[in-house]
PDB file of C-alpha atoms and ligand atoms in Angstrom:
ATOM      1  CA  MET S   6      34.477  -0.339 -56.662  1.00 95.00           C
ATOM      2  CA  LYS S   7      36.277  -0.839 -53.380  1.00 97.00           C
ATOM      3  CA  LEU S   8      39.500  -2.627 -52.518  1.00 98.00           C
ATOM      4  CA  ILE S   9      39.072  -3.937 -48.993  1.00 98.00           C
ATOM      5  CA  CYS S  10      42.177  -5.386 -47.360  1.00 98.00           C
ATOM      6  CA  ILE S  11      42.644  -7.588 -44.311  1.00 97.00           C
ATOM      7  CA  GLY S  12      45.748  -7.284 -42.161  1.00 94.00           C
ATOM      8  CA  ARG S  13      47.300  -9.999 -39.974  1.00 91.00           C
ATOM      9  CA  ASN S  14      45.056 -12.830 -41.137  1.00 95.00           C
ATOM     10  CA  TYR S  15      47.705 -15.572 -40.941  1.00 93.00           C
ATOM     11  CA  ARG S  16      49.273 -16.305 -37.552  1.00 85.00           C
ATOM     12  CA  ASP S  17      52.773 -16.876 -38.928  1.00 87.00           C
ATOM     13  CA  HIS S  18      52.768 -13.434 -40.598  1.00 82.00           C
ATOM     14  CA  ALA S  19      51.387 -11.591 -37.549  1.00 75.00           C
ATOM     15  CA  SER S  20      54.217 -13.021 -35.472  1.00 79.00           C
ATOM     16  CA  GLU S  21      56.978 -12.306 -38.019  1.00 83.00           C
ATOM     17  CA  LEU S  22      56.186  -8.569 -37.664  1.00 82.00           C
ATOM     18  CA  ASN S  23      55.796  -8.891 -33.863  1.00 82.00           C
ATOM     19  CA  ASN S  24      52.104  -8.040 -34.041  1.00 83.00           C
ATOM     20  CA  PRO S  25      49.516  -9.677 -31.771  1.00 83.00           C
ATOM     21  CA  VAL S  26      47.099 -12.149 -33.391  1.00 82.00           C
ATOM     22  CA  PRO S  27      43.891 -10.121 -33.764  1.00 84.00           C
ATOM     23  CA  THR S  28      40.570 -11.040 -32.175  1.00 90.00           C
ATOM     24  CA  ARG S  29      38.625  -9.176 -34.889  1.00 94.00           C
ATOM     25  CA  PRO S  30      39.612  -8.612 -38.525  1.00 95.00           C
ATOM     26  CA  LEU S  31      41.913  -5.660 -39.172  1.00 95.00           C
ATOM     27  CA  ILE S  32      40.443  -3.753 -42.120  1.00 96.00           C
ATOM     28  CA  PHE S  33      41.835  -1.066 -44.380  1.00 97.00           C
ATOM     29  CA  MET S  34      41.102   0.066 -47.929  1.00 98.00           C
ATOM     30  CA  LYS S  35      42.879   1.098 -51.086  1.00 98.00           C
ATOM     31  CA  PRO S  36      41.305   3.399 -53.711  1.00 98.00           C
ATOM     32  CA  PRO S  37      40.692   2.213 -57.306  1.00 98.00           C
ATOM     33  CA  SER S  38      43.780   4.218 -58.363  1.00 98.00           C
ATOM     34  CA  ALA S  39      45.852   1.625 -56.472  1.00 98.00           C
ATOM     35  CA  LEU S  40      45.022  -1.086 -59.037  1.00 98.00           C
ATOM     36  CA  LEU S  41      47.858  -2.528 -61.133  1.00 98.00           C
ATOM     37  CA  LEU S  42      46.413  -4.867 -63.753  1.00 98.00           C
ATOM     38  CA  ASN S  43      47.428  -6.926 -66.793  1.00 97.00           C
ATOM     39  CA  ASN S  44      50.972  -7.801 -65.642  1.00 98.00           C
ATOM     40  CA  LYS S  45      52.069  -4.194 -65.896  1.00 98.00           C
ATOM     41  CA  PRO S  46      55.398  -3.291 -64.256  1.00 98.00           C
ATOM     42  CA  PHE S  47      55.542  -1.515 -60.913  1.00 98.00           C
ATOM     43  CA  TYR S  48      57.688   1.617 -60.649  1.00 98.00           C
ATOM     44  CA  TYR S  49      59.534   1.861 -57.319  1.00 98.00           C
ATOM     45  CA  PRO S  50      58.252   5.033 -55.595  1.00 98.00           C
ATOM     46  CA  ALA S  51      60.614   7.715 -54.277  1.00 98.00           C
ATOM     47  CA  PHE S  52      58.996   7.964 -50.833  1.00 98.00           C
ATOM     48  CA  THR S  53      60.205   4.594 -49.548  1.00 98.00           C
ATOM     49  CA  GLN S  54      63.460   2.691 -49.130  1.00 98.00           C
ATOM     50  CA  ASP S  55      61.709  -0.484 -47.983  1.00 98.00           C
ATOM     51  CA  LEU S  56      59.036  -1.550 -50.443  1.00 98.00           C
ATOM     52  CA  GLN S  57      57.795  -5.048 -49.543  1.00 98.00           C
ATOM     53  CA  HIS S  58      55.666  -7.708 -51.246  1.00 98.00           C
ATOM     54  CA  GLU S  59      52.637  -9.310 -49.584  1.00 98.00           C
ATOM     55  CA  VAL S  60      51.019 -11.988 -51.762  1.00 98.00           C
ATOM     56  CA  GLU S  61      47.307 -12.463 -51.051  1.00 98.00           C
ATOM     57  CA  VAL S  62      44.296 -14.395 -52.321  1.00 98.00           C
ATOM     58  CA  ILE S  63      41.616 -12.000 -53.594  1.00 98.00           C
ATOM     59  CA  LEU S  64      37.860 -12.526 -53.483  1.00 98.00           C
ATOM     60  CA  LYS S  65      35.686 -10.863 -56.094  1.00 98.00           C
ATOM     61  CA  ILE S  66      32.252  -9.909 -54.770  1.00 98.00           C
ATOM     62  CA  SER S  67      29.543 -11.257 -57.084  1.00 98.00           C
ATOM     63  CA  LYS S  68      26.408  -9.525 -55.767  1.00 97.00           C
ATOM     64  CA  ASN S  69      25.403  -6.597 -53.613  1.00 98.00           C
ATOM     65  CA  GLY S  70      24.689  -7.055 -49.919  1.00 98.00           C
ATOM     66  CA  ARG S  71      24.615  -5.498 -46.466  1.00 98.00           C
ATOM     67  CA  HIS S  72      24.448  -7.214 -43.083  1.00 98.00           C
ATOM     68  CA  ILE S  73      25.084 -10.598 -44.712  1.00 98.00           C
ATOM     69  CA  GLN S  74      24.390 -13.500 -42.373  1.00 98.00           C
ATOM     70  CA  PRO S  75      27.025 -16.267 -42.053  1.00 97.00           C
ATOM     71  CA  ALA S  76      24.805 -18.916 -43.652  1.00 97.00           C
ATOM     72  CA  PHE S  77      24.567 -16.843 -46.848  1.00 98.00           C
ATOM     73  CA  ALA S  78      28.115 -15.441 -47.016  1.00 98.00           C
ATOM     74  CA  SER S  79      29.446 -18.056 -49.434  1.00 97.00           C
ATOM     75  CA  GLY S  80      26.866 -16.918 -52.007  1.00 97.00           C
ATOM     76  CA  TYR S  81      28.609 -13.557 -52.390  1.00 98.00           C
ATOM     77  CA  TYR S  82      31.776 -14.751 -54.142  1.00 98.00           C
ATOM     78  CA  GLN S  83      32.306 -17.190 -57.005  1.00 97.00           C
ATOM     79  CA  GLU S  84      35.755 -16.227 -58.286  1.00 98.00           C
ATOM     80  CA  VAL S  85      39.194 -15.885 -56.715  1.00 98.00           C
ATOM     81  CA  GLY S  86      42.354 -14.205 -57.872  1.00 98.00           C
ATOM     82  CA  LEU S  87      45.804 -13.458 -56.546  1.00 98.00           C
ATOM     83  CA  GLY S  88      47.566 -10.182 -55.959  1.00 98.00           C
ATOM     84  CA  ILE S  89      50.159  -8.204 -54.100  1.00 98.00           C
ATOM     85  CA  ASP S  90      49.466  -5.721 -51.326  1.00 98.00           C
ATOM     86  CA  PHE S  91      52.606  -3.620 -51.875  1.00 98.00           C
ATOM     87  CA  THR S  92      53.624  -1.986 -48.613  1.00 98.00           C
ATOM     88  CA  ALA S  93      56.119   0.787 -47.879  1.00 98.00           C
ATOM     89  CA  ARG S  94      57.266  -0.865 -44.647  1.00 98.00           C
ATOM     90  CA  ASP S  95      59.392   2.045 -43.432  1.00 98.00           C
ATOM     91  CA  VAL S  96      56.508   4.474 -43.919  1.00 98.00           C
ATOM     92  CA  GLN S  97      54.121   2.032 -42.247  1.00 97.00           C
ATOM     93  CA  SER S  98      56.398   1.611 -39.222  1.00 96.00           C
ATOM     94  CA  GLU S  99      56.525   5.360 -38.709  1.00 97.00           C
ATOM     95  CA  LEU S 100      52.738   5.714 -39.051  1.00 97.00           C
ATOM     96  CA  LYS S 101      52.138   2.783 -36.679  1.00 94.00           C
ATOM     97  CA  SER S 102      54.467   4.274 -34.073  1.00 96.00           C
ATOM     98  CA  LYS S 103      52.407   7.476 -34.104  1.00 97.00           C
ATOM     99  CA  GLY S 104      49.069   5.667 -34.131  1.00 96.00           C
ATOM    100  CA  HIS S 105      48.265   7.204 -37.513  1.00 96.00           C
ATOM    101  CA  PRO S 106      46.285   5.659 -40.407  1.00 95.00           C
ATOM    102  CA  TRP S 107      48.173   3.470 -42.910  1.00 94.00           C
ATOM    103  CA  GLU S 108      47.079   4.931 -46.259  1.00 97.00           C
ATOM    104  CA  LEU S 109      50.420   6.506 -47.174  1.00 98.00           C
ATOM    105  CA  ALA S 110      52.135   3.136 -46.698  1.00 98.00           C
ATOM    106  CA  LYS S 111      49.475   0.909 -48.255  1.00 98.00           C
ATOM    107  CA  ALA S 112      47.075   2.766 -50.556  1.00 98.00           C
ATOM    108  CA  PHE S 113      49.430   4.583 -52.925  1.00 98.00           C
ATOM    109  CA  ASP S 114      49.173   4.384 -56.717  1.00 98.00           C
ATOM    110  CA  HIS S 115      49.604   0.867 -58.146  1.00 98.00           C
ATOM    111  CA  SER S 116      50.052  -0.699 -54.701  1.00 98.00           C
ATOM    112  CA  ALA S 117      47.448  -3.381 -55.520  1.00 98.00           C
ATOM    113  CA  VAL S 118      48.552  -5.952 -58.090  1.00 98.00           C
ATOM    114  CA  VAL S 119      45.469  -7.896 -59.198  1.00 98.00           C
ATOM    115  CA  SER S 120      45.504 -10.989 -61.428  1.00 98.00           C
ATOM    116  CA  SER S 121      42.740 -12.303 -63.625  1.00 97.00           C
ATOM    117  CA  PHE S 122      40.139 -14.378 -61.762  1.00 98.00           C
ATOM    118  CA  MET S 123      39.320 -18.083 -61.806  1.00 97.00           C
ATOM    119  CA  PRO S 124      35.925 -19.584 -60.980  1.00 97.00           C
ATOM    120  CA  LEU S 125      35.962 -21.491 -57.704  1.00 97.00           C
ATOM    121  CA  GLY S 126      33.715 -24.158 -59.168  1.00 93.00           C
ATOM    122  CA  ALA S 127      33.854 -27.260 -56.997  1.00 93.00           C
ATOM    123  CA  ARG S 128      37.067 -26.165 -55.213  1.00 95.00           C
ATOM    124  CA  ASP S 129      36.977 -25.749 -51.432  1.00 97.00           C
ATOM    125  CA  PRO S 130      37.664 -22.012 -50.966  1.00 97.00           C
ATOM    126  CA  HIS S 131      39.379 -22.813 -47.679  1.00 96.00           C
ATOM    127  CA  ALA S 132      41.937 -25.202 -49.157  1.00 97.00           C
ATOM    128  CA  LEU S 133      43.577 -23.022 -51.829  1.00 98.00           C
ATOM    129  CA  SER S 134      47.347 -23.155 -52.098  1.00 98.00           C
ATOM    130  CA  PHE S 135      49.311 -20.189 -53.350  1.00 98.00           C
ATOM    131  CA  HIS S 136      52.868 -18.958 -53.554  1.00 98.00           C
ATOM    132  CA  LEU S 137      55.016 -16.095 -54.781  1.00 98.00           C
ATOM    133  CA  THR S 138      58.393 -16.312 -56.456  1.00 98.00           C
ATOM    134  CA  LYS S 139      60.997 -13.559 -56.652  1.00 98.00           C
ATOM    135  CA  ASN S 140      63.500 -14.026 -59.460  1.00 98.00           C
ATOM    136  CA  GLY S 141      62.465 -17.683 -59.670  1.00 98.00           C
ATOM    137  CA  GLU S 142      62.759 -18.562 -55.962  1.00 98.00           C
ATOM    138  CA  ILE S 143      59.774 -19.130 -53.678  1.00 98.00           C
ATOM    139  CA  VAL S 144      59.585 -16.335 -51.099  1.00 98.00           C
ATOM    140  CA  GLN S 145      56.054 -16.796 -49.723  1.00 98.00           C
ATOM    141  CA  GLN S 146      53.666 -19.720 -49.670  1.00 97.00           C
ATOM    142  CA  GLY S 147      50.354 -20.216 -47.986  1.00 97.00           C
ATOM    143  CA  ASN S 148      47.069 -22.050 -47.910  1.00 97.00           C
ATOM    144  CA  THR S 149      43.659 -20.529 -47.194  1.00 97.00           C
ATOM    145  CA  ALA S 150      43.116 -23.370 -44.698  1.00 95.00           C
ATOM    146  CA  ASP S 151      45.361 -21.320 -42.378  1.00 95.00           C
ATOM    147  CA  LEU S 152      43.289 -18.117 -42.421  1.00 96.00           C
ATOM    148  CA  ILE S 153      42.471 -16.769 -38.948  1.00 95.00           C
ATOM    149  CA  PHE S 154      39.205 -15.260 -40.275  1.00 97.00           C
ATOM    150  CA  ASP S 155      37.879 -17.301 -43.184  1.00 96.00           C
ATOM    151  CA  PHE S 156      36.178 -15.876 -46.264  1.00 97.00           C
ATOM    152  CA  ASP S 157      32.628 -16.271 -44.948  1.00 97.00           C
ATOM    153  CA  TYR S 158      33.487 -14.629 -41.642  1.00 97.00           C
ATOM    154  CA  LEU S 159      35.092 -11.717 -43.512  1.00 98.00           C
ATOM    155  CA  ILE S 160      32.024 -11.216 -45.743  1.00 98.00           C
ATOM    156  CA  THR S 161      29.734 -11.178 -42.705  1.00 98.00           C
ATOM    157  CA  TYR S 162      32.006  -8.886 -40.705  1.00 98.00           C
ATOM    158  CA  ILE S 163      32.785  -6.360 -43.454  1.00 98.00           C
ATOM    159  CA  SER S 164      29.144  -6.105 -44.569  1.00 98.00           C
ATOM    160  CA  GLN S 165      28.111  -4.856 -41.137  1.00 98.00           C
ATOM    161  CA  PHE S 166      30.092  -1.688 -41.875  1.00 98.00           C
ATOM    162  CA  PHE S 167      30.264  -1.387 -45.667  1.00 98.00           C
ATOM    163  CA  LYS S 168      27.774  -2.355 -48.360  1.00 98.00           C
ATOM    164  CA  LEU S 169      29.472  -4.968 -50.508  1.00 98.00           C
ATOM    165  CA  GLN S 170      28.941  -4.282 -54.195  1.00 98.00           C
ATOM    166  CA  MET S 171      29.433  -6.462 -57.225  1.00 98.00           C
ATOM    167  CA  GLY S 172      33.059  -6.133 -58.376  1.00 98.00           C
ATOM    168  CA  ASP S 173      34.487  -5.117 -55.003  1.00 98.00           C
ATOM    169  CA  LEU S 174      37.706  -6.966 -54.193  1.00 98.00           C
ATOM    170  CA  ILE S 175      38.824  -8.316 -50.830  1.00 98.00           C
ATOM    171  CA  PHE S 176      42.545  -8.881 -50.249  1.00 98.00           C
ATOM    172  CA  THR S 177      42.369 -11.618 -47.628  1.00 98.00           C
ATOM    173  CA  GLY S 178      45.778 -11.270 -45.955  1.00 97.00           C
ATOM    174  CA  THR S 179      49.328 -12.471 -46.445  1.00 97.00           C
ATOM    175  CA  PRO S 180      51.195 -15.461 -45.021  1.00 96.00           C
ATOM    176  CA  ALA S 181      54.737 -15.290 -43.616  1.00 93.00           C
ATOM    177  CA  GLY S 182      57.693 -14.437 -45.803  1.00 95.00           C
ATOM    178  CA  VAL S 183      57.011 -10.801 -46.650  1.00 96.00           C
ATOM    179  CA  GLY S 184      60.167  -9.054 -47.725  1.00 97.00           C
ATOM    180  CA  PRO S 185      61.787  -6.282 -49.715  1.00 98.00           C
ATOM    181  CA  VAL S 186      61.878  -5.924 -53.477  1.00 98.00           C
ATOM    182  CA  GLN S 187      64.485  -4.094 -55.546  1.00 98.00           C
ATOM    183  CA  ILE S 188      64.437  -2.539 -58.971  1.00 98.00           C
ATOM    184  CA  GLY S 189      64.956  -5.346 -61.499  1.00 98.00           C
ATOM    185  CA  ASP S 190      63.164  -8.023 -59.454  1.00 98.00           C
ATOM    186  CA  GLU S 191      60.473 -10.135 -61.085  1.00 98.00           C
ATOM    187  CA  LEU S 192      57.571 -11.371 -58.947  1.00 98.00           C
ATOM    188  CA  VAL S 193      55.335 -14.217 -60.138  1.00 98.00           C
ATOM    189  CA  GLY S 194      52.214 -15.367 -58.279  1.00 98.00           C
ATOM    190  CA  TYR S 195      50.691 -18.860 -58.414  1.00 98.00           C
ATOM    191  CA  LEU S 196      47.276 -20.034 -57.199  1.00 98.00           C
ATOM    192  CA  GLU S 197      46.440 -23.740 -57.164  1.00 97.00           C
ATOM    193  CA  GLY S 198      49.559 -24.312 -59.252  1.00 96.00           C
ATOM    194  CA  LYS S 199      48.478 -21.899 -61.992  1.00 98.00           C
ATOM    195  CA  GLU S 200      50.527 -18.822 -62.864  1.00 98.00           C
ATOM    196  CA  MET S 201      48.284 -15.837 -62.120  1.00 98.00           C
ATOM    197  CA  PHE S 202      50.429 -12.716 -62.559  1.00 98.00           C
ATOM    198  CA  THR S 203      53.925 -11.457 -63.168  1.00 98.00           C
ATOM    199  CA  CYS S 204      55.163  -8.094 -61.953  1.00 98.00           C
ATOM    200  CA  GLU S 205      58.502  -6.555 -62.805  1.00 98.00           C
ATOM    201  CA  ILE S 206      59.888  -3.862 -60.487  1.00 98.00           C
ATOM    202  CA  LYS S 207      61.223  -0.910 -62.480  1.00 98.00           C
TER     203      LYS S 207
HETATM  204 MG1   MG Y 330      48.487  -7.303 -46.661  1.00 79.90          MG
END
């Protein structure tokens, strides 16, 4: 399975990091070894002094497809989850300044917190509210109505380059409010008012 991630997909987050708003989706990947499931704790890695949370809605791909046309894109996902795209911001800044790839800052072990999934059912996928708390206080909140590139556009775009396969996950981008975590912090993610995951930093 693949973990496909979208960068800068909410205007307010692109601007908080002084990045331009993209005209095409910014895509990167994490390997399966990045998964952190079942509310397991995250162990702060030694290679960073600035580990940051990015809470994101996750799409689970429900059937295989390539070159998916926009009219059919919504048929490729039926469930959504919530997760964290953990980012070593200091490492990322150095890589960005050199024009190098981001993997060391984004794709390391357990950098992808993934919750259980809920069926979309009759919900509008582009009106999902979500938020993240750190030690009980809201640090990020967003709504998929504010996506720059919506889910269907992402499915169409990504599938021009990569075959989407059942079980692949798409991290759809983070809203404003990204920030550092410290050992001892507890992160809790909520989607549509429902608690989706907890993650303790150890
Ligand atoms: Mg992200």
